[in-house]
Amino acid sequence: MLTVRAPATSANLGSGFDVFGVALGTPADVVRVERAPETTITVTGAGSQYIPEDPAKNTVGAVAEALDAPAHIRIDKGVRPSSGLGSSAASAAAAAVALNALYDRGRSREELVPIAAEGEALVSGEAHADNVAPSLLGGFTVVTDDSVTQVDASVPVVACLPEISVSTRDARGVVPQSATMDEVVTTVGNAATLTVGMTRDDPVLVGEGLTDDIVTPERTKLIDGYDRVREAALEAGATGVTVSGAGPGILAVCHRRDRRAIASAMVDAFDAVGVESRAYQTAVSDGATLYR
């Protein structure tokens, strides 16, 4: 039996829609695999009651098929589904690493990215790699149609998860189909600022680079209390705030010393609008870890 821990992730980061992603230190999924004649899946943990165990309907089943690696697979969910923290990606990334090792397939982490992304297609309808890439590789990742670029980073963040649900499919449905040239130029500048900030582990530059006037404003409408939570985080010291992935999770970038105050402020702000939430005080961190 092999065990892999794969981290939650935050994709888009405001200005990097469908391109940027980061691995988070916590929460994480843990996947255990052992060889079997055919694939079976058991799911426990956060939101497990909403996750199908039929291999044909589970991201992990798609990964097992792609690697031709049938196994008994046990998923312990630490990342709640429909959270905006890459729940399905964490399971897919963990399974890809575990099954690759179990059957000695010899694939590099980079080669596992498109395989894990195919599992994502079961959830979002399309094979996006902006969550699976950082969950596999760690740090900050930039995904294009034909490449993945990774940079180690350790920028402090707070990820606040409200007890509401936003499906990836719904969140993609509100994405604008066009943008003005001014909006595009501004977004490119912000994305470049964020990228430089990641290479320097500079939370000020990263926070500034989160700003996006194209996709994020539409997605915030799906999250009750977003504006109030954002303002509370900024007042408590956050250098920037945005929607994590498709939402409803909210990501605040900050200095390490301010994480506790920001976490408390965000939870209190959600509470003020009648929404329960929890906040993870974490940082951009490592990718999936294999335990033999």
mmCIF file with all atom_site columns, C-alpha atoms in Angstrom, residues 12-166:
data_model
loop_
_atom_site.group_PDB
_atom_site.id
_atom_site.type_symbol
_atom_site.label_atom_id
_atom_site.label_alt_id
_atom_site.label_comp_id
_atom_site.label_asym_id
_atom_site.label_entity_id
_atom_site.label_seq_id
_atom_site.pdbx_PDB_ins_code
_atom_site.Cartn_x
_atom_site.Cartn_y
_atom_site.Cartn_z
_atom_site.occupancy
_atom_site.B_iso_or_equiv
_atom_site.pdbx_formal_charge
_atom_site.auth_seq_id
_atom_site.auth_comp_id
_atom_site.auth_asym_id
_atom_site.auth_atom_id
_atom_site.pdbx_PDB_model_num
ATOM 1   C CA . ASN A 1 12  ? -6.721  32.008 -10.904 1.00 0.00 ? 12  ASN A CA 1
ATOM 2   C CA . LEU A 1 13  ? -5.394  34.375 -8.213  1.00 0.00 ? 13  LEU A CA 1
ATOM 3   C CA . GLY A 1 14  ? -7.511  37.147 -9.672  1.00 0.00 ? 14  GLY A CA 1
ATOM 4   C CA . SER A 1 15  ? -5.456  38.301 -12.639 1.00 0.00 ? 15  SER A CA 1
ATOM 5   C CA . GLY A 1 16  ? -4.398  34.811 -13.794 1.00 0.00 ? 16  GLY A CA 1
ATOM 6   C CA . PHE A 1 17  ? -7.719  33.250 -14.810 1.00 0.00 ? 17  PHE A CA 1
ATOM 7   C CA . ASP A 1 18  ? -7.237  29.618 -15.926 1.00 0.00 ? 18  ASP A CA 1
ATOM 8   C CA . VAL A 1 19  ? -3.448  30.144 -15.799 1.00 0.00 ? 19  VAL A CA 1
ATOM 9   C CA . PHE A 1 20  ? -2.153  30.768 -12.245 1.00 0.00 ? 20  PHE A CA 1
ATOM 10  C CA . GLY A 1 21  ? -2.303  28.446 -9.256  1.00 0.00 ? 21  GLY A CA 1
ATOM 11  C CA . VAL A 1 22  ? -0.639  27.903 -5.878  1.00 0.00 ? 22  VAL A CA 1
ATOM 12  C CA . ALA A 1 23  ? -0.356  24.937 -3.528  1.00 0.00 ? 23  ALA A CA 1
ATOM 13  C CA . LEU A 1 24  ? -1.492  25.599 0.048   1.00 0.00 ? 24  LEU A CA 1
ATOM 14  C CA . GLY A 1 25  ? 0.085   24.121 3.170   1.00 0.00 ? 25  GLY A CA 1
ATOM 15  C CA . THR A 1 26  ? -3.338  23.132 4.484   1.00 0.00 ? 26  THR A CA 1
ATOM 16  C CA . PRO A 1 27  ? -5.897  21.562 4.062   1.00 0.00 ? 27  PRO A CA 1
ATOM 17  C CA . ALA A 1 28  ? -5.059  18.421 2.070   1.00 0.00 ? 28  ALA A CA 1
ATOM 18  C CA . ASP A 1 29  ? -6.415  15.097 0.808   1.00 0.00 ? 29  ASP A CA 1
ATOM 19  C CA . VAL A 1 30  ? -4.802  11.762 1.692   1.00 0.00 ? 30  VAL A CA 1
ATOM 20  C CA . VAL A 1 31  ? -5.100  8.894  -0.795  1.00 0.00 ? 31  VAL A CA 1
ATOM 21  C CA . ARG A 1 32  ? -4.093  5.272  -0.151  1.00 0.00 ? 32  ARG A CA 1
ATOM 22  C CA . VAL A 1 33  ? -3.776  2.724  -2.966  1.00 0.00 ? 33  VAL A CA 1
ATOM 23  C CA . GLU A 1 34  ? -3.082  -0.978 -3.339  1.00 0.00 ? 34  GLU A CA 1
ATOM 24  C CA . ARG A 1 35  ? -3.067  -3.134 -6.446  1.00 0.00 ? 35  ARG A CA 1
ATOM 25  C CA . ALA A 1 36  ? -6.330  -4.833 -7.427  1.00 0.00 ? 36  ALA A CA 1
ATOM 26  C CA . PRO A 1 37  ? -7.873  -6.598 -10.456 1.00 0.00 ? 37  PRO A CA 1
ATOM 27  C CA . GLU A 1 38  ? -10.255 -3.668 -10.911 1.00 0.00 ? 38  GLU A CA 1
ATOM 28  C CA . THR A 1 39  ? -10.585 -0.214 -9.436  1.00 0.00 ? 39  THR A CA 1
ATOM 29  C CA . THR A 1 40  ? -12.742 0.407  -6.393  1.00 0.00 ? 40  THR A CA 1
ATOM 30  C CA . ILE A 1 41  ? -13.042 3.704  -4.532  1.00 0.00 ? 41  ILE A CA 1
ATOM 31  C CA . THR A 1 42  ? -13.953 4.484  -0.940  1.00 0.00 ? 42  THR A CA 1
ATOM 32  C CA . VAL A 1 43  ? -14.360 8.092  0.195   1.00 0.00 ? 43  VAL A CA 1
ATOM 33  C CA . THR A 1 44  ? -14.370 9.441  3.760   1.00 0.00 ? 44  THR A CA 1
ATOM 34  C CA . GLY A 1 45  ? -13.872 12.854 5.297   1.00 0.00 ? 45  GLY A CA 1
ATOM 35  C CA . ALA A 1 46  ? -15.101 16.358 4.473   1.00 0.00 ? 46  ALA A CA 1
ATOM 36  C CA . GLY A 1 47  ? -18.096 16.298 2.144   1.00 0.00 ? 47  GLY A CA 1
ATOM 37  C CA . SER A 1 48  ? -17.595 12.635 1.316   1.00 0.00 ? 48  SER A CA 1
ATOM 38  C CA . GLN A 1 49  ? -21.349 12.085 1.132   1.00 0.00 ? 49  GLN A CA 1
ATOM 39  C CA . TYR A 1 50  ? -21.423 14.229 -2.029  1.00 0.00 ? 50  TYR A CA 1
ATOM 40  C CA . ILE A 1 51  ? -18.619 12.401 -3.849  1.00 0.00 ? 51  ILE A CA 1
ATOM 41  C CA . PRO A 1 52  ? -19.475 9.402  -6.072  1.00 0.00 ? 52  PRO A CA 1
ATOM 42  C CA . GLU A 1 53  ? -17.550 6.197  -5.436  1.00 0.00 ? 53  GLU A CA 1
ATOM 43  C CA . ASP A 1 54  ? -18.276 4.845  -8.914  1.00 0.00 ? 54  ASP A CA 1
ATOM 44  C CA . PRO A 1 55  ? -14.876 4.948  -10.707 1.00 0.00 ? 55  PRO A CA 1
ATOM 45  C CA . ALA A 1 56  ? -16.595 6.160  -13.883 1.00 0.00 ? 56  ALA A CA 1
ATOM 46  C CA . LYS A 1 57  ? -17.844 9.260  -12.045 1.00 0.00 ? 57  LYS A CA 1
ATOM 47  C CA . ASN A 1 58  ? -14.870 10.024 -9.773  1.00 0.00 ? 58  ASN A CA 1
ATOM 48  C CA . THR A 1 59  ? -11.778 12.019 -10.755 1.00 0.00 ? 59  THR A CA 1
ATOM 49  C CA . VAL A 1 60  ? -9.575  9.325  -9.239  1.00 0.00 ? 60  VAL A CA 1
ATOM 50  C CA . GLY A 1 61  ? -11.195 6.640  -11.371 1.00 0.00 ? 61  GLY A CA 1
ATOM 51  C CA . ALA A 1 62  ? -10.323 8.612  -14.496 1.00 0.00 ? 62  ALA A CA 1
ATOM 52  C CA . VAL A 1 63  ? -6.700  8.824  -13.352 1.00 0.00 ? 63  VAL A CA 1
ATOM 53  C CA . ALA A 1 64  ? -6.528  5.082  -12.691 1.00 0.00 ? 64  ALA A CA 1
ATOM 54  C CA . GLU A 1 65  ? -7.884  4.387  -16.171 1.00 0.00 ? 65  GLU A CA 1
ATOM 55  C CA . ALA A 1 66  ? -5.450  6.807  -17.827 1.00 0.00 ? 66  ALA A CA 1
ATOM 56  C CA . LEU A 1 67  ? -2.490  5.128  -16.118 1.00 0.00 ? 67  LEU A CA 1
ATOM 57  C CA . ASP A 1 68  ? -3.892  1.627  -16.668 1.00 0.00 ? 68  ASP A CA 1
ATOM 58  C CA . ALA A 1 69  ? -3.438  1.110  -12.930 1.00 0.00 ? 69  ALA A CA 1
ATOM 59  C CA . PRO A 1 70  ? -6.413  -0.643 -11.298 1.00 0.00 ? 70  PRO A CA 1
ATOM 60  C CA . ALA A 1 71  ? -6.387  -0.397 -7.522  1.00 0.00 ? 71  ALA A CA 1
ATOM 61  C CA . HIS A 1 72  ? -8.350  -0.293 -4.325  1.00 0.00 ? 72  HIS A CA 1
ATOM 62  C CA . ILE A 1 73  ? -8.314  3.457  -3.639  1.00 0.00 ? 73  ILE A CA 1
ATOM 63  C CA . ARG A 1 74  ? -9.211  5.079  -0.331  1.00 0.00 ? 74  ARG A CA 1
ATOM 64  C CA . ILE A 1 75  ? -9.674  8.837  -0.295  1.00 0.00 ? 75  ILE A CA 1
ATOM 65  C CA . ASP A 1 76  ? -9.683  10.758 2.985   1.00 0.00 ? 76  ASP A CA 1
ATOM 66  C CA . LYS A 1 77  ? -11.010 14.197 2.094   1.00 0.00 ? 77  LYS A CA 1
ATOM 67  C CA . GLY A 1 78  ? -9.494  17.140 3.880   1.00 0.00 ? 78  GLY A CA 1
ATOM 68  C CA . VAL A 1 79  ? -10.526 19.536 1.101   1.00 0.00 ? 79  VAL A CA 1
ATOM 69  C CA . ARG A 1 80  ? -14.294 19.984 0.947   1.00 0.00 ? 80  ARG A CA 1
ATOM 70  C CA . PRO A 1 81  ? -15.959 19.705 -2.490  1.00 0.00 ? 81  PRO A CA 1
ATOM 71  C CA . SER A 1 82  ? -17.222 22.924 -4.120  1.00 0.00 ? 82  SER A CA 1
ATOM 72  C CA . SER A 1 83  ? -14.925 24.992 -1.942  1.00 0.00 ? 83  SER A CA 1
ATOM 73  C CA . GLY A 1 84  ? -12.772 26.823 -4.477  1.00 0.00 ? 84  GLY A CA 1
ATOM 74  C CA . LEU A 1 85  ? -9.730  25.111 -2.961  1.00 0.00 ? 85  LEU A CA 1
ATOM 75  C CA . GLY A 1 86  ? -9.174  22.456 -5.609  1.00 0.00 ? 86  GLY A CA 1
ATOM 76  C CA . SER A 1 87  ? -10.937 19.565 -3.903  1.00 0.00 ? 87  SER A CA 1
ATOM 77  C CA . SER A 1 88  ? -11.168 17.263 -6.915  1.00 0.00 ? 88  SER A CA 1
ATOM 78  C CA . ALA A 1 89  ? -7.673  18.295 -8.033  1.00 0.00 ? 89  ALA A CA 1
ATOM 79  C CA . ALA A 1 90  ? -6.150  17.256 -4.706  1.00 0.00 ? 90  ALA A CA 1
ATOM 80  C CA . SER A 1 91  ? -7.656  13.772 -5.016  1.00 0.00 ? 91  SER A CA 1
ATOM 81  C CA . ALA A 1 92  ? -6.632  13.481 -8.677  1.00 0.00 ? 92  ALA A CA 1
ATOM 82  C CA . ALA A 1 93  ? -3.077  14.657 -7.982  1.00 0.00 ? 93  ALA A CA 1
ATOM 83  C CA . ALA A 1 94  ? -2.670  12.293 -5.031  1.00 0.00 ? 94  ALA A CA 1
ATOM 84  C CA . ALA A 1 95  ? -3.985  9.360  -7.039  1.00 0.00 ? 95  ALA A CA 1
ATOM 85  C CA . ALA A 1 96  ? -1.729  10.153 -9.990  1.00 0.00 ? 96  ALA A CA 1
ATOM 86  C CA . VAL A 1 97  ? 1.394   10.186 -7.811  1.00 0.00 ? 97  VAL A CA 1
ATOM 87  C CA . ALA A 1 98  ? 0.362   7.080  -5.879  1.00 0.00 ? 98  ALA A CA 1
ATOM 88  C CA . LEU A 1 99  ? -0.636  4.964  -8.878  1.00 0.00 ? 99  LEU A CA 1
ATOM 89  C CA . ASN A 1 100 ? 2.377   6.065  -10.897 1.00 0.00 ? 100 ASN A CA 1
ATOM 90  C CA . ALA A 1 101 ? 4.597   4.750  -8.096  1.00 0.00 ? 101 ALA A CA 1
ATOM 91  C CA . LEU A 1 102 ? 2.485   1.660  -7.361  1.00 0.00 ? 102 LEU A CA 1
ATOM 92  C CA . TYR A 1 103 ? 2.793   0.419  -10.943 1.00 0.00 ? 103 TYR A CA 1
ATOM 93  C CA . ASP A 1 104 ? 6.250   1.887  -11.657 1.00 0.00 ? 104 ASP A CA 1
ATOM 94  C CA . ARG A 1 105 ? 4.916   3.849  -14.618 1.00 0.00 ? 105 ARG A CA 1
ATOM 95  C CA . GLY A 1 106 ? 7.923   6.179  -14.525 1.00 0.00 ? 106 GLY A CA 1
ATOM 96  C CA . ARG A 1 107 ? 6.023   9.389  -15.290 1.00 0.00 ? 107 ARG A CA 1
ATOM 97  C CA . SER A 1 108 ? 7.511   12.669 -14.089 1.00 0.00 ? 108 SER A CA 1
ATOM 98  C CA . ARG A 1 109 ? 5.371   15.037 -12.042 1.00 0.00 ? 109 ARG A CA 1
ATOM 99  C CA . GLU A 1 110 ? 5.062   17.270 -15.106 1.00 0.00 ? 110 GLU A CA 1
ATOM 100 C CA . GLU A 1 111 ? 3.866   14.312 -17.187 1.00 0.00 ? 111 GLU A CA 1
ATOM 101 C CA . LEU A 1 112 ? 1.230   13.538 -14.573 1.00 0.00 ? 112 LEU A CA 1
ATOM 102 C CA . VAL A 1 113 ? -0.340  17.007 -14.878 1.00 0.00 ? 113 VAL A CA 1
ATOM 103 C CA . PRO A 1 114 ? -2.437  16.317 -18.031 1.00 0.00 ? 114 PRO A CA 1
ATOM 104 C CA . ILE A 1 115 ? -3.413  12.901 -16.669 1.00 0.00 ? 115 ILE A CA 1
ATOM 105 C CA . ALA A 1 116 ? -4.735  14.407 -13.437 1.00 0.00 ? 116 ALA A CA 1
ATOM 106 C CA . ALA A 1 117 ? -6.379  17.216 -15.417 1.00 0.00 ? 117 ALA A CA 1
ATOM 107 C CA . GLU A 1 118 ? -8.449  14.674 -17.347 1.00 0.00 ? 118 GLU A CA 1
ATOM 108 C CA . GLY A 1 119 ? -9.959  13.659 -14.019 1.00 0.00 ? 119 GLY A CA 1
ATOM 109 C CA . GLU A 1 120 ? -10.891 17.298 -13.449 1.00 0.00 ? 120 GLU A CA 1
ATOM 110 C CA . ALA A 1 121 ? -12.998 17.216 -16.593 1.00 0.00 ? 121 ALA A CA 1
ATOM 111 C CA . LEU A 1 122 ? -15.533 15.052 -14.748 1.00 0.00 ? 122 LEU A CA 1
ATOM 112 C CA . VAL A 1 123 ? -16.173 17.960 -12.371 1.00 0.00 ? 123 VAL A CA 1
ATOM 113 C CA . SER A 1 124 ? -15.853 21.116 -14.464 1.00 0.00 ? 124 SER A CA 1
ATOM 114 C CA . GLY A 1 125 ? -16.682 19.725 -17.903 1.00 0.00 ? 125 GLY A CA 1
ATOM 115 C CA . GLU A 1 126 ? -13.225 20.623 -19.235 1.00 0.00 ? 126 GLU A CA 1
ATOM 116 C CA . ALA A 1 127 ? -9.686  19.438 -18.464 1.00 0.00 ? 127 ALA A CA 1
ATOM 117 C CA . HIS A 1 128 ? -8.148  22.375 -16.607 1.00 0.00 ? 128 HIS A CA 1
ATOM 118 C CA . ALA A 1 129 ? -4.693  22.060 -15.057 1.00 0.00 ? 129 ALA A CA 1
ATOM 119 C CA . ASP A 1 130 ? -4.567  25.256 -12.970 1.00 0.00 ? 130 ASP A CA 1
ATOM 120 C CA . ASN A 1 131 ? -5.391  23.284 -9.789  1.00 0.00 ? 131 ASN A CA 1
ATOM 121 C CA . VAL A 1 132 ? -3.757  19.920 -10.456 1.00 0.00 ? 132 VAL A CA 1
ATOM 122 C CA . ALA A 1 133 ? -0.448  21.516 -11.500 1.00 0.00 ? 133 ALA A CA 1
ATOM 123 C CA . PRO A 1 134 ? 0.275   23.209 -8.152  1.00 0.00 ? 134 PRO A CA 1
ATOM 124 C CA . SER A 1 135 ? -1.090  20.221 -6.215  1.00 0.00 ? 135 SER A CA 1
ATOM 125 C CA . LEU A 1 136 ? 1.426   18.011 -8.037  1.00 0.00 ? 136 LEU A CA 1
ATOM 126 C CA . LEU A 1 137 ? 4.367   20.400 -8.308  1.00 0.00 ? 137 LEU A CA 1
ATOM 127 C CA . GLY A 1 138 ? 3.942   22.741 -5.344  1.00 0.00 ? 138 GLY A CA 1
ATOM 128 C CA . GLY A 1 139 ? 4.639   26.457 -5.193  1.00 0.00 ? 139 GLY A CA 1
ATOM 129 C CA . PHE A 1 140 ? 3.301   28.827 -7.861  1.00 0.00 ? 140 PHE A CA 1
ATOM 130 C CA . THR A 1 141 ? 2.439   27.472 -11.294 1.00 0.00 ? 141 THR A CA 1
ATOM 131 C CA . VAL A 1 142 ? 1.686   29.017 -14.667 1.00 0.00 ? 142 VAL A CA 1
ATOM 132 C CA . VAL A 1 143 ? -0.292  26.751 -17.015 1.00 0.00 ? 143 VAL A CA 1
ATOM 133 C CA . THR A 1 144 ? -0.649  27.235 -20.773 1.00 0.00 ? 144 THR A CA 1
ATOM 134 C CA . ASP A 1 145 ? -2.065  24.925 -23.435 1.00 0.00 ? 145 ASP A CA 1
ATOM 135 C CA . ASP A 1 146 ? 1.270   23.178 -23.923 1.00 0.00 ? 146 ASP A CA 1
ATOM 136 C CA . SER A 1 147 ? 3.420   23.845 -20.867 1.00 0.00 ? 147 SER A CA 1
ATOM 137 C CA . VAL A 1 148 ? 3.594   24.248 -17.097 1.00 0.00 ? 148 VAL A CA 1
ATOM 138 C CA . THR A 1 149 ? 6.072   26.576 -15.392 1.00 0.00 ? 149 THR A CA 1
ATOM 139 C CA . GLN A 1 150 ? 6.677   26.224 -11.653 1.00 0.00 ? 150 GLN A CA 1
ATOM 140 C CA . VAL A 1 151 ? 8.347   28.510 -9.112  1.00 0.00 ? 151 VAL A CA 1
ATOM 141 C CA . ASP A 1 152 ? 8.962   27.638 -5.468  1.00 0.00 ? 152 ASP A CA 1
ATOM 142 C CA . ALA A 1 153 ? 7.300   30.168 -3.185  1.00 0.00 ? 153 ALA A CA 1
ATOM 143 C CA . SER A 1 154 ? 6.215   30.524 0.439   1.00 0.00 ? 154 SER A CA 1
ATOM 144 C CA . VAL A 1 155 ? 3.992   33.604 0.486   1.00 0.00 ? 155 VAL A CA 1
ATOM 145 C CA . PRO A 1 156 ? 1.741   33.697 3.600   1.00 0.00 ? 156 PRO A CA 1
ATOM 146 C CA . VAL A 1 157 ? -2.013  33.529 2.969   1.00 0.00 ? 157 VAL A CA 1
ATOM 147 C CA . VAL A 1 158 ? -5.337  33.040 4.707   1.00 0.00 ? 158 VAL A CA 1
ATOM 148 C CA . ALA A 1 159 ? -7.936  30.892 2.953   1.00 0.00 ? 159 ALA A CA 1
ATOM 149 C CA . CYS A 1 160 ? -11.426 31.466 4.328   1.00 0.00 ? 160 CYS A CA 1
ATOM 150 C CA . LEU A 1 161 ? -14.092 28.909 3.465   1.00 0.00 ? 161 LEU A CA 1
ATOM 151 C CA . PRO A 1 162 ? -17.755 29.780 4.063   1.00 0.00 ? 162 PRO A CA 1
ATOM 152 C CA . GLU A 1 163 ? -20.420 27.116 4.563   1.00 0.00 ? 163 GLU A CA 1
ATOM 153 C CA . ILE A 1 164 ? -21.990 27.812 1.205   1.00 0.00 ? 164 ILE A CA 1
ATOM 154 C CA . SER A 1 165 ? -21.489 26.019 -2.089  1.00 0.00 ? 165 SER A CA 1
ATOM 155 C CA . VAL A 1 166 ? -20.542 27.315 -5.530  1.00 0.00 ? 166 VAL A CA 1
#
